[in-house]
PDB file of C-alpha atoms in Angstrom:
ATOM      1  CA  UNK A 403      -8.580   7.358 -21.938  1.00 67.00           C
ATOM      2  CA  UNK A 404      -6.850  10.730 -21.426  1.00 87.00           C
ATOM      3  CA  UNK A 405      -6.483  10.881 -16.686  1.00 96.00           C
ATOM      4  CA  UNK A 406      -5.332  14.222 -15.984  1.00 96.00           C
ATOM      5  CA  UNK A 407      -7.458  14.056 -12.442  1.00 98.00           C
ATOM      6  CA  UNK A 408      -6.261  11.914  -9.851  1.00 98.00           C
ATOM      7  CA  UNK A 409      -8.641  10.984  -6.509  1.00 98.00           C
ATOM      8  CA  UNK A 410      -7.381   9.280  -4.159  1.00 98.00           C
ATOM      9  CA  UNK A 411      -9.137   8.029  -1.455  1.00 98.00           C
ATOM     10  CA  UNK A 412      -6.589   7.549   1.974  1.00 97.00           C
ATOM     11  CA  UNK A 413      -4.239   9.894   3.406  1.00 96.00           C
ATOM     12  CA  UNK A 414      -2.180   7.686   5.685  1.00 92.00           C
ATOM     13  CA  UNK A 415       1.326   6.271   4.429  1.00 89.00           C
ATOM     14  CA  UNK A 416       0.214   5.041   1.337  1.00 94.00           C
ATOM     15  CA  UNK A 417      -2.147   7.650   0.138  1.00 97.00           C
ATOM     16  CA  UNK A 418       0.275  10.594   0.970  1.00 96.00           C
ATOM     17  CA  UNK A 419       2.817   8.840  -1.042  1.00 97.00           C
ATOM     18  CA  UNK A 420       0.812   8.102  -4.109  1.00 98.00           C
ATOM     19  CA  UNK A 421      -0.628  11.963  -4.194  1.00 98.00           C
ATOM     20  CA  UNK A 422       3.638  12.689  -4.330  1.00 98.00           C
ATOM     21  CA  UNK A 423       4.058  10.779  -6.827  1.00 98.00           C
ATOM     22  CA  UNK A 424       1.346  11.582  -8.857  1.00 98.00           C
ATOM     23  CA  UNK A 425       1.625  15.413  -8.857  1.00 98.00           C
ATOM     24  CA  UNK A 426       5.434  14.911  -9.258  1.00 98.00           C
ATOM     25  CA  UNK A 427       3.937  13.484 -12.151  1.00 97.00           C
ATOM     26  CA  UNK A 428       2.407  16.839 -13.467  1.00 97.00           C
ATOM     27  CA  UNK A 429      -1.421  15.426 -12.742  1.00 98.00           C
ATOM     28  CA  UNK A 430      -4.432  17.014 -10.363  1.00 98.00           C
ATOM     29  CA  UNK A 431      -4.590  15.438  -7.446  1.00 98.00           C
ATOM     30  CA  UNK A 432      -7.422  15.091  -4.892  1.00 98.00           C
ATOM     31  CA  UNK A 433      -7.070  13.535  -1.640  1.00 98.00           C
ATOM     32  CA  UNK A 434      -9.919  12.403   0.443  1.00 98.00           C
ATOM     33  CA  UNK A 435     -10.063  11.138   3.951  1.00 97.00           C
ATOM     34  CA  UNK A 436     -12.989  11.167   6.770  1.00 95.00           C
ATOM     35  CA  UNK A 437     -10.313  12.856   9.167  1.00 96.00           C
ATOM     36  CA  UNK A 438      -9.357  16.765   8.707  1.00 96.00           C
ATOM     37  CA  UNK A 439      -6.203  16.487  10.603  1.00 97.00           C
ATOM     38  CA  UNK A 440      -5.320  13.207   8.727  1.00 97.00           C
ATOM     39  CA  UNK A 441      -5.081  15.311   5.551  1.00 97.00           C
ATOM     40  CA  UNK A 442      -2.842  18.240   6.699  1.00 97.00           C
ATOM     41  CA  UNK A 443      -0.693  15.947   8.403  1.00 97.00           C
ATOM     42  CA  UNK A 444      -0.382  14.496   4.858  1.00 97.00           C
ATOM     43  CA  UNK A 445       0.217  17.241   2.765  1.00 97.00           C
ATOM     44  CA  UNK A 446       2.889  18.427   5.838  1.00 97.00           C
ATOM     45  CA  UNK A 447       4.812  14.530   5.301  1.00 97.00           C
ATOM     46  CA  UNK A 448       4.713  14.943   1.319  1.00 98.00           C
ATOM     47  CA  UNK A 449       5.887  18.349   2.009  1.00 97.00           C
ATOM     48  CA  UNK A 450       8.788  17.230   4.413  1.00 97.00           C
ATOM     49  CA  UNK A 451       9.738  14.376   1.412  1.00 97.00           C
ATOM     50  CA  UNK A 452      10.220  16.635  -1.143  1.00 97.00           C
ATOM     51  CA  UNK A 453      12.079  19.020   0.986  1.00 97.00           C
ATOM     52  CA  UNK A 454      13.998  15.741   1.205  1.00 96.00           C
ATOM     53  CA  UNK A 455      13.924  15.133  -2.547  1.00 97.00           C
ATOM     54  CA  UNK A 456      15.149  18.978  -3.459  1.00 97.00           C
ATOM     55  CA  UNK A 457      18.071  18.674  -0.599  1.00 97.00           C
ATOM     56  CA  UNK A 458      19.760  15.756  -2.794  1.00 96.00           C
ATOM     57  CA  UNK A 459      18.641  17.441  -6.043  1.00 96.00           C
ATOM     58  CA  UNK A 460      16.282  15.108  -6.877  1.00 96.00           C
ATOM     59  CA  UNK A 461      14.132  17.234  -8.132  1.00 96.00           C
ATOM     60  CA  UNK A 462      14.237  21.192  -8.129  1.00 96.00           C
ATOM     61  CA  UNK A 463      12.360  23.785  -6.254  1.00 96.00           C
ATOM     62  CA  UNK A 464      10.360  24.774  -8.713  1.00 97.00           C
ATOM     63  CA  UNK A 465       9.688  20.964  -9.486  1.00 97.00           C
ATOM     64  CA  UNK A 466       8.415  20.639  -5.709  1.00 97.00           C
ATOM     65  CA  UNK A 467       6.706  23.906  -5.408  1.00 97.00           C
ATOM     66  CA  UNK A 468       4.114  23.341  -8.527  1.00 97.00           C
ATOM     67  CA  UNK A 469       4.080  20.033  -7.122  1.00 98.00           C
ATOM     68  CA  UNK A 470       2.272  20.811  -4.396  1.00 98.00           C
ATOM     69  CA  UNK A 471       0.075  23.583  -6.329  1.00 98.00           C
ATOM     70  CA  UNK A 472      -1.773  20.463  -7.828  1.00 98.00           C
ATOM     71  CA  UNK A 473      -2.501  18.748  -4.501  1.00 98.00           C
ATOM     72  CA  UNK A 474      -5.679  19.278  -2.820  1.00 98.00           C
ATOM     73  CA  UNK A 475      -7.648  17.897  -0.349  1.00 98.00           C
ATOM     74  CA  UNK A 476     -11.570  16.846   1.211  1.00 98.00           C
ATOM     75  CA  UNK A 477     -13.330  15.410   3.346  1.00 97.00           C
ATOM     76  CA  UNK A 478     -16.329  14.551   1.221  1.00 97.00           C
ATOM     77  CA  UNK A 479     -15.811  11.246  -0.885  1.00 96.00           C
ATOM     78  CA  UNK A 480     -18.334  12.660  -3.575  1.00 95.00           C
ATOM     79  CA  UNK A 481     -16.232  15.331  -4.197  1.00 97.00           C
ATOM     80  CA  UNK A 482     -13.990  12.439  -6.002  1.00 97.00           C
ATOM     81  CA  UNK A 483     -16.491  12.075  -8.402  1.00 95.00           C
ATOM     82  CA  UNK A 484     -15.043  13.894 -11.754  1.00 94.00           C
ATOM     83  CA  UNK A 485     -11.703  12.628 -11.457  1.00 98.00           C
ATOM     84  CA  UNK A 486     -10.424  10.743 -14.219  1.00 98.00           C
ATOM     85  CA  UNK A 487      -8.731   8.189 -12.610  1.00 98.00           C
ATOM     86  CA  UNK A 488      -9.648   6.919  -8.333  1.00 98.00           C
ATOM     87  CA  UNK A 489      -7.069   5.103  -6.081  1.00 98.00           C
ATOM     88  CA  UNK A 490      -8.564   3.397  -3.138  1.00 98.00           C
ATOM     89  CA  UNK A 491      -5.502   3.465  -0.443  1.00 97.00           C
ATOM     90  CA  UNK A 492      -8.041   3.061   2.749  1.00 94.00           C
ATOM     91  CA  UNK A 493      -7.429   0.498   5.643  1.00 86.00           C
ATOM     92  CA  UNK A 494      -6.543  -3.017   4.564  1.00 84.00           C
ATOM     93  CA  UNK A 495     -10.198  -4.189   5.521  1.00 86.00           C
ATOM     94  CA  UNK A 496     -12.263  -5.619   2.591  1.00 90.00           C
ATOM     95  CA  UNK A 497     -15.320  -4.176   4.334  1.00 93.00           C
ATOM     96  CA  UNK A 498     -14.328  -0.600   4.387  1.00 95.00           C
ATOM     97  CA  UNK A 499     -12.800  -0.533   1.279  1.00 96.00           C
ATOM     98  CA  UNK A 500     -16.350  -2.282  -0.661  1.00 95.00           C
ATOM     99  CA  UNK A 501     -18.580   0.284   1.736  1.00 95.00           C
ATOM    100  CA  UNK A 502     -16.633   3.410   0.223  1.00 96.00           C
ATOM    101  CA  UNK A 503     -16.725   2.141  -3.356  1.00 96.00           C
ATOM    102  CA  UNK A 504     -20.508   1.908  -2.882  1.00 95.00           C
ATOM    103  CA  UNK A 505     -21.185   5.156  -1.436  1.00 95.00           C
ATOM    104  CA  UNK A 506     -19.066   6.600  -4.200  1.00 96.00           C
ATOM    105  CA  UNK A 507     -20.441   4.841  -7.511  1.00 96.00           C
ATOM    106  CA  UNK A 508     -23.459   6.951  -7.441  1.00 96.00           C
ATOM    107  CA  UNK A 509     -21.436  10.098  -8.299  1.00 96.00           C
ATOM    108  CA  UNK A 510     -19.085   9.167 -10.670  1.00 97.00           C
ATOM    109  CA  UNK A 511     -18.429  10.435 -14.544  1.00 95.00           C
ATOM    110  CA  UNK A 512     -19.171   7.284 -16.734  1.00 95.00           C
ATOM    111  CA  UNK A 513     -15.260   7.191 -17.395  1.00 96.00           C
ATOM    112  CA  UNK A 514     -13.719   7.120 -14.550  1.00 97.00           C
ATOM    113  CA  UNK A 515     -11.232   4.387 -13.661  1.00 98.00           C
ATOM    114  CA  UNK A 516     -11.433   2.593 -10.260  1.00 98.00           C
ATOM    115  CA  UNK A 517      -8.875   0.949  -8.595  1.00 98.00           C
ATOM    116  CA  UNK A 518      -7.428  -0.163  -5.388  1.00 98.00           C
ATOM    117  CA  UNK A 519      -3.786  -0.543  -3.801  1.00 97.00           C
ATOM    118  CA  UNK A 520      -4.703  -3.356  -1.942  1.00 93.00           C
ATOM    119  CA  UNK A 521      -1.696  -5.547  -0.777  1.00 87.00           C
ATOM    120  CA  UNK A 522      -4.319  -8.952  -0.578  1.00 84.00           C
ATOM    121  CA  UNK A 523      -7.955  -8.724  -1.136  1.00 90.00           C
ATOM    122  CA  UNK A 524      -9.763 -10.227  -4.344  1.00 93.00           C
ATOM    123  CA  UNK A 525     -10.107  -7.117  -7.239  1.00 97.00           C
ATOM    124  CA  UNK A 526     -12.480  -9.036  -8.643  1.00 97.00           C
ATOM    125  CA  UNK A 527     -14.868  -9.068  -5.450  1.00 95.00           C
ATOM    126  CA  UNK A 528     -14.057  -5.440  -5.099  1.00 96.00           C
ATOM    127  CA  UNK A 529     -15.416  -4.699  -8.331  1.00 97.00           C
ATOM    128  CA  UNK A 530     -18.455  -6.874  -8.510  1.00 95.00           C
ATOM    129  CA  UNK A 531     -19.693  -4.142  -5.361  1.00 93.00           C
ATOM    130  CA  UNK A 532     -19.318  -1.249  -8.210  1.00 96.00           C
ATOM    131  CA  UNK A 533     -21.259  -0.491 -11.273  1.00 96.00           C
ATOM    132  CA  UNK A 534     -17.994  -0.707 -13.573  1.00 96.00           C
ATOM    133  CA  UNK A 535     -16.364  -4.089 -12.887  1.00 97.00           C
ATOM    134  CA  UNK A 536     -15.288  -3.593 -16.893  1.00 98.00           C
ATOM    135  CA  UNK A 537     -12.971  -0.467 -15.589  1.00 98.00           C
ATOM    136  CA  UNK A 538     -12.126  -1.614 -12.222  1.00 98.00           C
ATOM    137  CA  UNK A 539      -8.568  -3.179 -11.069  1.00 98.00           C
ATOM    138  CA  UNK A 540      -5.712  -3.291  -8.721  1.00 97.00           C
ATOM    139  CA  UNK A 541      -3.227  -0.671  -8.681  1.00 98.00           C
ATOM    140  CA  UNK A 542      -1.048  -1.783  -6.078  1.00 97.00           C
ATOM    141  CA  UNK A 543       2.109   0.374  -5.234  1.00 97.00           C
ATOM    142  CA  UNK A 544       5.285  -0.297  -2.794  1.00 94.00           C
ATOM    143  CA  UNK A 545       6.061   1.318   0.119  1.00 89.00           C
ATOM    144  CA  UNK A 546       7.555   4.111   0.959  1.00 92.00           C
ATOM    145  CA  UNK A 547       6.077   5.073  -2.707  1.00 96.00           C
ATOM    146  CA  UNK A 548       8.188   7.768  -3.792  1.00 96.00           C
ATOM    147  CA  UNK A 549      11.205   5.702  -3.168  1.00 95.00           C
ATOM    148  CA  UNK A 550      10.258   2.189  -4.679  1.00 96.00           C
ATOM    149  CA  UNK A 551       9.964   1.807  -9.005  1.00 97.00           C
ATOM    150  CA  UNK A 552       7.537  -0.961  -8.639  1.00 97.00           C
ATOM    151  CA  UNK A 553       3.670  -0.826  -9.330  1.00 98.00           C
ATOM    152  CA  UNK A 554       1.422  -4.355  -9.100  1.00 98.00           C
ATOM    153  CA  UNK A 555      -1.005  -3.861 -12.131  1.00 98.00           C
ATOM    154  CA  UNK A 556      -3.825  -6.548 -11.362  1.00 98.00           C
ATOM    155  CA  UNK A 557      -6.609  -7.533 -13.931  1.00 97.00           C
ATOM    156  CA  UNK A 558      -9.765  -8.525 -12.037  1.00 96.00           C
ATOM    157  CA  UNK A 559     -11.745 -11.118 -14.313  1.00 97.00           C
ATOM    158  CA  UNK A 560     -14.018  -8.348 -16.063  1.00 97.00           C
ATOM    159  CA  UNK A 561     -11.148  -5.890 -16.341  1.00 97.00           C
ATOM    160  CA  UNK A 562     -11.101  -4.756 -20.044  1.00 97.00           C
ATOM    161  CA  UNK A 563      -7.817  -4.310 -22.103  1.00 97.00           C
ATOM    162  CA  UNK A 564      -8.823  -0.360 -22.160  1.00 97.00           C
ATOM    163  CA  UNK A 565      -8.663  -0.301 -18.634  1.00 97.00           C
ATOM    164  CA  UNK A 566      -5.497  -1.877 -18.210  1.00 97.00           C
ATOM    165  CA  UNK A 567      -3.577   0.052 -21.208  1.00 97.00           C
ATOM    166  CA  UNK A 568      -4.587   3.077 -19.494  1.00 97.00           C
ATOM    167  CA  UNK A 569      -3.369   2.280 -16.164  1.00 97.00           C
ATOM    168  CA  UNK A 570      -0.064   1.102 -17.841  1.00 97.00           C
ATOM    169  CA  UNK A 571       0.456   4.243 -19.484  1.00 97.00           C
ATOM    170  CA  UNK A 572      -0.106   5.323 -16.204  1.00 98.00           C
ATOM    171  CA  UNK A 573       2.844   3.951 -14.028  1.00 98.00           C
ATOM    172  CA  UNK A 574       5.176   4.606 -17.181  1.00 97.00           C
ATOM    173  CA  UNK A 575       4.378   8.256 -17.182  1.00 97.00           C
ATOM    174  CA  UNK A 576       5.326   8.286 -13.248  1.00 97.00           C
ATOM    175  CA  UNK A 577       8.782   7.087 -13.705  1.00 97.00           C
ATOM    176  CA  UNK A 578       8.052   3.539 -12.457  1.00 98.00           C
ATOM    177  CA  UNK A 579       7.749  -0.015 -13.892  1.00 98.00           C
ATOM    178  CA  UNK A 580       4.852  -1.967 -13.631  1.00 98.00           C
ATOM    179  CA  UNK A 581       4.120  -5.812 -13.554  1.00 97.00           C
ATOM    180  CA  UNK A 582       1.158  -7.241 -14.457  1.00 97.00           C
ATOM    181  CA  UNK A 583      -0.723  -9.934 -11.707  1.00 95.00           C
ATOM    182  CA  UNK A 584      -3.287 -12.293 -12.246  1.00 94.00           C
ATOM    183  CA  UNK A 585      -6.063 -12.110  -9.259  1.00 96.00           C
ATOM    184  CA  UNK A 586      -4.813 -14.200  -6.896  1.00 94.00           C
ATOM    185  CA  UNK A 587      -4.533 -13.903  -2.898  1.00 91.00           C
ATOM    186  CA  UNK A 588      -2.078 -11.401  -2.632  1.00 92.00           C
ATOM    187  CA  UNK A 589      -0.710 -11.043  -5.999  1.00 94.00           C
ATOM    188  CA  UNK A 590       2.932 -11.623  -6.817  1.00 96.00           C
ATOM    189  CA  UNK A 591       5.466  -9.319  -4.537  1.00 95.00           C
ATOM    190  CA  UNK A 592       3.108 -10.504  -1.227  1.00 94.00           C
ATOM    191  CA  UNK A 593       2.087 -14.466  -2.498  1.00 95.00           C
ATOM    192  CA  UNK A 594       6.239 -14.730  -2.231  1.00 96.00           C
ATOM    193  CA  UNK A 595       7.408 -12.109   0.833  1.00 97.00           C
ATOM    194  CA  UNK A 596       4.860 -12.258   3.438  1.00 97.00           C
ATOM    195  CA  UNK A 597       5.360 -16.122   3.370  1.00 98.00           C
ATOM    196  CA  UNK A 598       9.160 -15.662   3.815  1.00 98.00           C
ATOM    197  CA  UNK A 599       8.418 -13.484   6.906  1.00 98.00           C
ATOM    198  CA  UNK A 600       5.793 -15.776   8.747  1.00 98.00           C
ATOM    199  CA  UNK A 601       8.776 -18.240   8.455  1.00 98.00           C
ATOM    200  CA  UNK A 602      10.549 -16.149  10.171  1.00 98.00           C
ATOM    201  CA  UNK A 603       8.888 -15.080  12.975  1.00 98.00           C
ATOM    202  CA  UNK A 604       7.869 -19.041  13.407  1.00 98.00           C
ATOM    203  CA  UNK A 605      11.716 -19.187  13.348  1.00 98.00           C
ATOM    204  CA  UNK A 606      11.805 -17.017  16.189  1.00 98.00           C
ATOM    205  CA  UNK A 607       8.647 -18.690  17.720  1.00 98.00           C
ATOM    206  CA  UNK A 608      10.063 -21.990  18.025  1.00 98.00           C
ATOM    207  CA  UNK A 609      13.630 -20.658  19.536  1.00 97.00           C
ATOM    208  CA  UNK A 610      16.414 -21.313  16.213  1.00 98.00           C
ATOM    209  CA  UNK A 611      17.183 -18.166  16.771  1.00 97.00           C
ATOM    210  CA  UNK A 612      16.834 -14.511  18.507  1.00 97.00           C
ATOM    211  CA  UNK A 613      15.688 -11.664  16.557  1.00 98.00           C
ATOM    212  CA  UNK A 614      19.168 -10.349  16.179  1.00 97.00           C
ATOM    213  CA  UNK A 615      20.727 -13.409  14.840  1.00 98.00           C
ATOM    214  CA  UNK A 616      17.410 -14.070  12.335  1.00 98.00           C
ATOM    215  CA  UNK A 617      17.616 -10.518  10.882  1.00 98.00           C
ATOM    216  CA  UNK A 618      21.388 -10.330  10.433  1.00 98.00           C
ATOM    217  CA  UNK A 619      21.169 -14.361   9.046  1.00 98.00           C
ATOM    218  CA  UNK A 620      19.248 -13.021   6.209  1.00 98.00           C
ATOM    219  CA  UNK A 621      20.789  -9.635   5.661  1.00 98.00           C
ATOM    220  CA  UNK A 622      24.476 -11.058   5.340  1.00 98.00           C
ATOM    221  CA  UNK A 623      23.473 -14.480   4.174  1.00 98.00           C
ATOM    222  CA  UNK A 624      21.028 -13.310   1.604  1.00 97.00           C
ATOM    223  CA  UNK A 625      22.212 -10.029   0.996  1.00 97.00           C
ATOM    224  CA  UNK A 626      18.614  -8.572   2.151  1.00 96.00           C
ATOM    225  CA  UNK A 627      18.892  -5.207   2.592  1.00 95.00           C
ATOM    226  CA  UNK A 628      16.646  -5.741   5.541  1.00 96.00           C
ATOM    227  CA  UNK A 629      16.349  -8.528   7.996  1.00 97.00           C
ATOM    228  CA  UNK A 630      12.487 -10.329   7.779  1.00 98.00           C
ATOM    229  CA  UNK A 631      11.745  -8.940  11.570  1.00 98.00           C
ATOM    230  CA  UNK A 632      12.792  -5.356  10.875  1.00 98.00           C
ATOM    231  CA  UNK A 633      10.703  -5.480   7.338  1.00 97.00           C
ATOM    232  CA  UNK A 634       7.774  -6.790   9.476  1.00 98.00           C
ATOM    233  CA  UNK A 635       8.199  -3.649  11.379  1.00 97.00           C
ATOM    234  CA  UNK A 636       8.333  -1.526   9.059  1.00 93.00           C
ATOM    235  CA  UNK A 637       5.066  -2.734   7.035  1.00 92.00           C
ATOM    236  CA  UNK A 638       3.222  -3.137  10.245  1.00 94.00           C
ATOM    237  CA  UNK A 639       2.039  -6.500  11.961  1.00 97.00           C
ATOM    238  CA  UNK A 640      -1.250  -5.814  11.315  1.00 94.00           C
ATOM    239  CA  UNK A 641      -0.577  -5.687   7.792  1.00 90.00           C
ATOM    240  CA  UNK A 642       1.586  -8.801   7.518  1.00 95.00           C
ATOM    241  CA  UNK A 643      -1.369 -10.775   9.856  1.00 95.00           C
ATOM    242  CA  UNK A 644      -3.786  -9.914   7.313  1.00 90.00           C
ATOM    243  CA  UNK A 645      -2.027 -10.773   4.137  1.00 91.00           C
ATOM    244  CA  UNK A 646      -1.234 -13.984   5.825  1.00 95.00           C
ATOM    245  CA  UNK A 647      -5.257 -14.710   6.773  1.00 94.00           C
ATOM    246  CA  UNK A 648      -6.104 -13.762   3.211  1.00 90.00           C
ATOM    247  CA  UNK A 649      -3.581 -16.547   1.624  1.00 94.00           C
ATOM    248  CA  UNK A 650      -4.732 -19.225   4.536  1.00 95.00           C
ATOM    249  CA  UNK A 651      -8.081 -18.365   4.058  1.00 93.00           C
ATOM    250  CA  UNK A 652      -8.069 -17.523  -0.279  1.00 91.00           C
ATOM    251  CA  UNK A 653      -5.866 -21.142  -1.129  1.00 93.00           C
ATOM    252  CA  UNK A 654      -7.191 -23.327   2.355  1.00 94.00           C
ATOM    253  CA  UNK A 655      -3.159 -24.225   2.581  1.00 96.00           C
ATOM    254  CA  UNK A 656      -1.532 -25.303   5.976  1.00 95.00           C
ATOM    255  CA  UNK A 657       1.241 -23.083   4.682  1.00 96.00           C
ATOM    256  CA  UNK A 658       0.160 -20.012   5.148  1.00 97.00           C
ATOM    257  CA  UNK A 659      -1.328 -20.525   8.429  1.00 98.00           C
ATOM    258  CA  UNK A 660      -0.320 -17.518  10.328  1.00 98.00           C
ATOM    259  CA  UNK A 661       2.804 -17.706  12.931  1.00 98.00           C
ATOM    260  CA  UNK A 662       0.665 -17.429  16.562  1.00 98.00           C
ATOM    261  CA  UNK A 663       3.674 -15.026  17.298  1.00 98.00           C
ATOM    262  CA  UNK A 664       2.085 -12.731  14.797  1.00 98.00           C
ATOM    263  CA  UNK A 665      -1.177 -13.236  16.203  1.00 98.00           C
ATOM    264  CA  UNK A 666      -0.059 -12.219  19.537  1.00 98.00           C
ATOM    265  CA  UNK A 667       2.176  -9.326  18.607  1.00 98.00           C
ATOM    266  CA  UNK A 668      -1.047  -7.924  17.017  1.00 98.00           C
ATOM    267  CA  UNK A 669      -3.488  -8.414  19.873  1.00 98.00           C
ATOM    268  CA  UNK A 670      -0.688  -6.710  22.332  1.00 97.00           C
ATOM    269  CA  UNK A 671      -1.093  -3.177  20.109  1.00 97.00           C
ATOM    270  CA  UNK A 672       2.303  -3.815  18.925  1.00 98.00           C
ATOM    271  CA  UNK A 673       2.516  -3.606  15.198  1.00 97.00           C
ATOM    272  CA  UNK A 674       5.573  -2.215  14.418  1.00 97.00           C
ATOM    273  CA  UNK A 675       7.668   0.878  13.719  1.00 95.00           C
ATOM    274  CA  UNK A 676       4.093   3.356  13.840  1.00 93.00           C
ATOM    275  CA  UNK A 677       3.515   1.624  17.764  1.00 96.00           C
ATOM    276  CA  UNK A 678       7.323   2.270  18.605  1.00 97.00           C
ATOM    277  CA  UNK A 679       7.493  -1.744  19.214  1.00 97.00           C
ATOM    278  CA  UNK A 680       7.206  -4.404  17.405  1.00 98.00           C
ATOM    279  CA  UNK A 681       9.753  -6.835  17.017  1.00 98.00           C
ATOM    280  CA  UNK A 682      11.989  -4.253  18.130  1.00 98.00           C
ATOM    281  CA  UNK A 683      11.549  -1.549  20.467  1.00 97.00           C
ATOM    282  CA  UNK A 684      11.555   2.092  18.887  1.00 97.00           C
ATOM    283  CA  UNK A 685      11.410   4.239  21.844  1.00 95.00           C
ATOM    284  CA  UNK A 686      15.400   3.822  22.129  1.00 90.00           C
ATOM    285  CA  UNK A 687      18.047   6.013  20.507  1.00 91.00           C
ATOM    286  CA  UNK A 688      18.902   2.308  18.772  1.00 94.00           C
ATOM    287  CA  UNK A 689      15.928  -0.246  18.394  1.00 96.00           C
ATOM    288  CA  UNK A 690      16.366  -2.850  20.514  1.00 96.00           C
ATOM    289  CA  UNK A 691      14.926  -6.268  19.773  1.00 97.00           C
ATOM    290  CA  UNK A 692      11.909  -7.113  22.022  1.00 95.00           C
ATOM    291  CA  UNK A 693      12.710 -10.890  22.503  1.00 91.00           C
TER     292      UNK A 693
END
């Protein structure tokens, strides 16, 4: 399977990191997303990062310049349709994400490779809602993308070797290394971490420590290079709330029952660094925790 065009369906944090990467990469790249202003602001970020990237010669001018020559941009999903390859990077709702992969089946080359970077949900659902559950799996990169080497590879159950070869050739032609998940609630990287950071905020919930003490605890005690709280932060309550209800509700363990903390954090509108409060308030010079 020879991908050459990338879609890629998203153009928040995720998806405007994945269209870098990719066309660093040397590939076509075609970013959708229902909002107009969504996808300027996104080419204007990657543009920003690799301004970034050329400052610490990371990569040249030139590099970032022909970079950007192979991004473009719509606001039609069908437009997606003759790309080679299709990265769903949409809101972390299982709902939205099997809605889009209907609308777009209907338009696709016979080819084409579908896949999502979901953090949580079942591939293996997602796929069954497609006409190509054979060519159909997760694709799951960190965040901030450009930055982090790894990429979750996940095999739903009808994912054929194909498929995943090509997906693996993939990642190892962008630069990063890949690890290979079976289809479980939230994979590997998320079944351990978002686990360790509902622990802490029920650490914080039930008063063994402030936020200050819990995030410095594991930074100098662990040697994390971030403290659970500010990580939480970072990927966005929201986010961590849902990976959490996914594992309670995916292995019916008392384990991963979300921290009510959480719960509430996410019901006040405060979900981190992209609400200016979370765990720690953002509107200050210096965050400052919240509690």
């Amino acid at each position: 399977m020879t991908i050459q065009r990338v879609g890629i369906i998203g153009a928040g944090q995720m998806g405007n990191g994945i269209a870098h990467v990719f066309a660093l990469a040397g590939y076509e790249v075609l970013m959708n997303d229902i909002n107009a202003d969504a996808l300027t602001a996104a080419v204007q970020r990657i543009d920003k990062n690799m301004d970034r990237q050329v400052s610490r010669d990371a990569i040249s001018a030139d590099a970032k310049d022909e970079a950007l020559r192979l991004i473009n941009t719509t606001t039609t999903l069908t437009d997606l349709g003759q790309t080679d390859l299709i990265i769903e990077a949409a809101t972390e709702r299982e709902t939205i994400k099997s809605a889009i992969f209907e609308d777009l089946v209907p338009h696709l080359k016979p080819d084409t490779i579908l896949t999502s970077n979901t953090s949580s949900i079942s591939i293996t659902r997602l796929a069954a809602r497609t006409d190509r559950p054979e060519k159909f799996m997760g694709f799951h990169f960190m965040n901030p993308v450009p930055v982090m080497q790894l990429v979750e590879l996940i095999r739903g159950i009808a994912t054929d070797e194909p498929t995943f070869k090509a997906c693996e050739d993939v990642v190892a032609h962008l630069g990063k290394t890949s690890t290979a998940s079976e289809d479980f609630p939230a994979f590997i990287v998320n079944r351990i971490l978002m686990p360790m950071i509902n622990e802490a905020i029920y650490t914080l919930y039930e008063g063994v420590g402030s936020v200050k003490s819990i995030d410095t605890s594991l930074k100098l005690g662990a040697n994390h290079p971030m403290g659970p709280l500010e990580l939480a932060d970072f990927i966005g309550l929201d986010t961590c709330l849902a990976i959490m209800n996914v594992l309670h509700d995916g292995l019916a363990d008392t384990k991963y029952r979300p921290c009510p903390l959480l719960t509430k954090y996410v019901e006040a509108g405060w979900l981190g660094r992209k609400t200016k409060r979370g765990f720690y308030d953002y509107t200050t010079e210096v965050p400052t925790p919240t509690r």
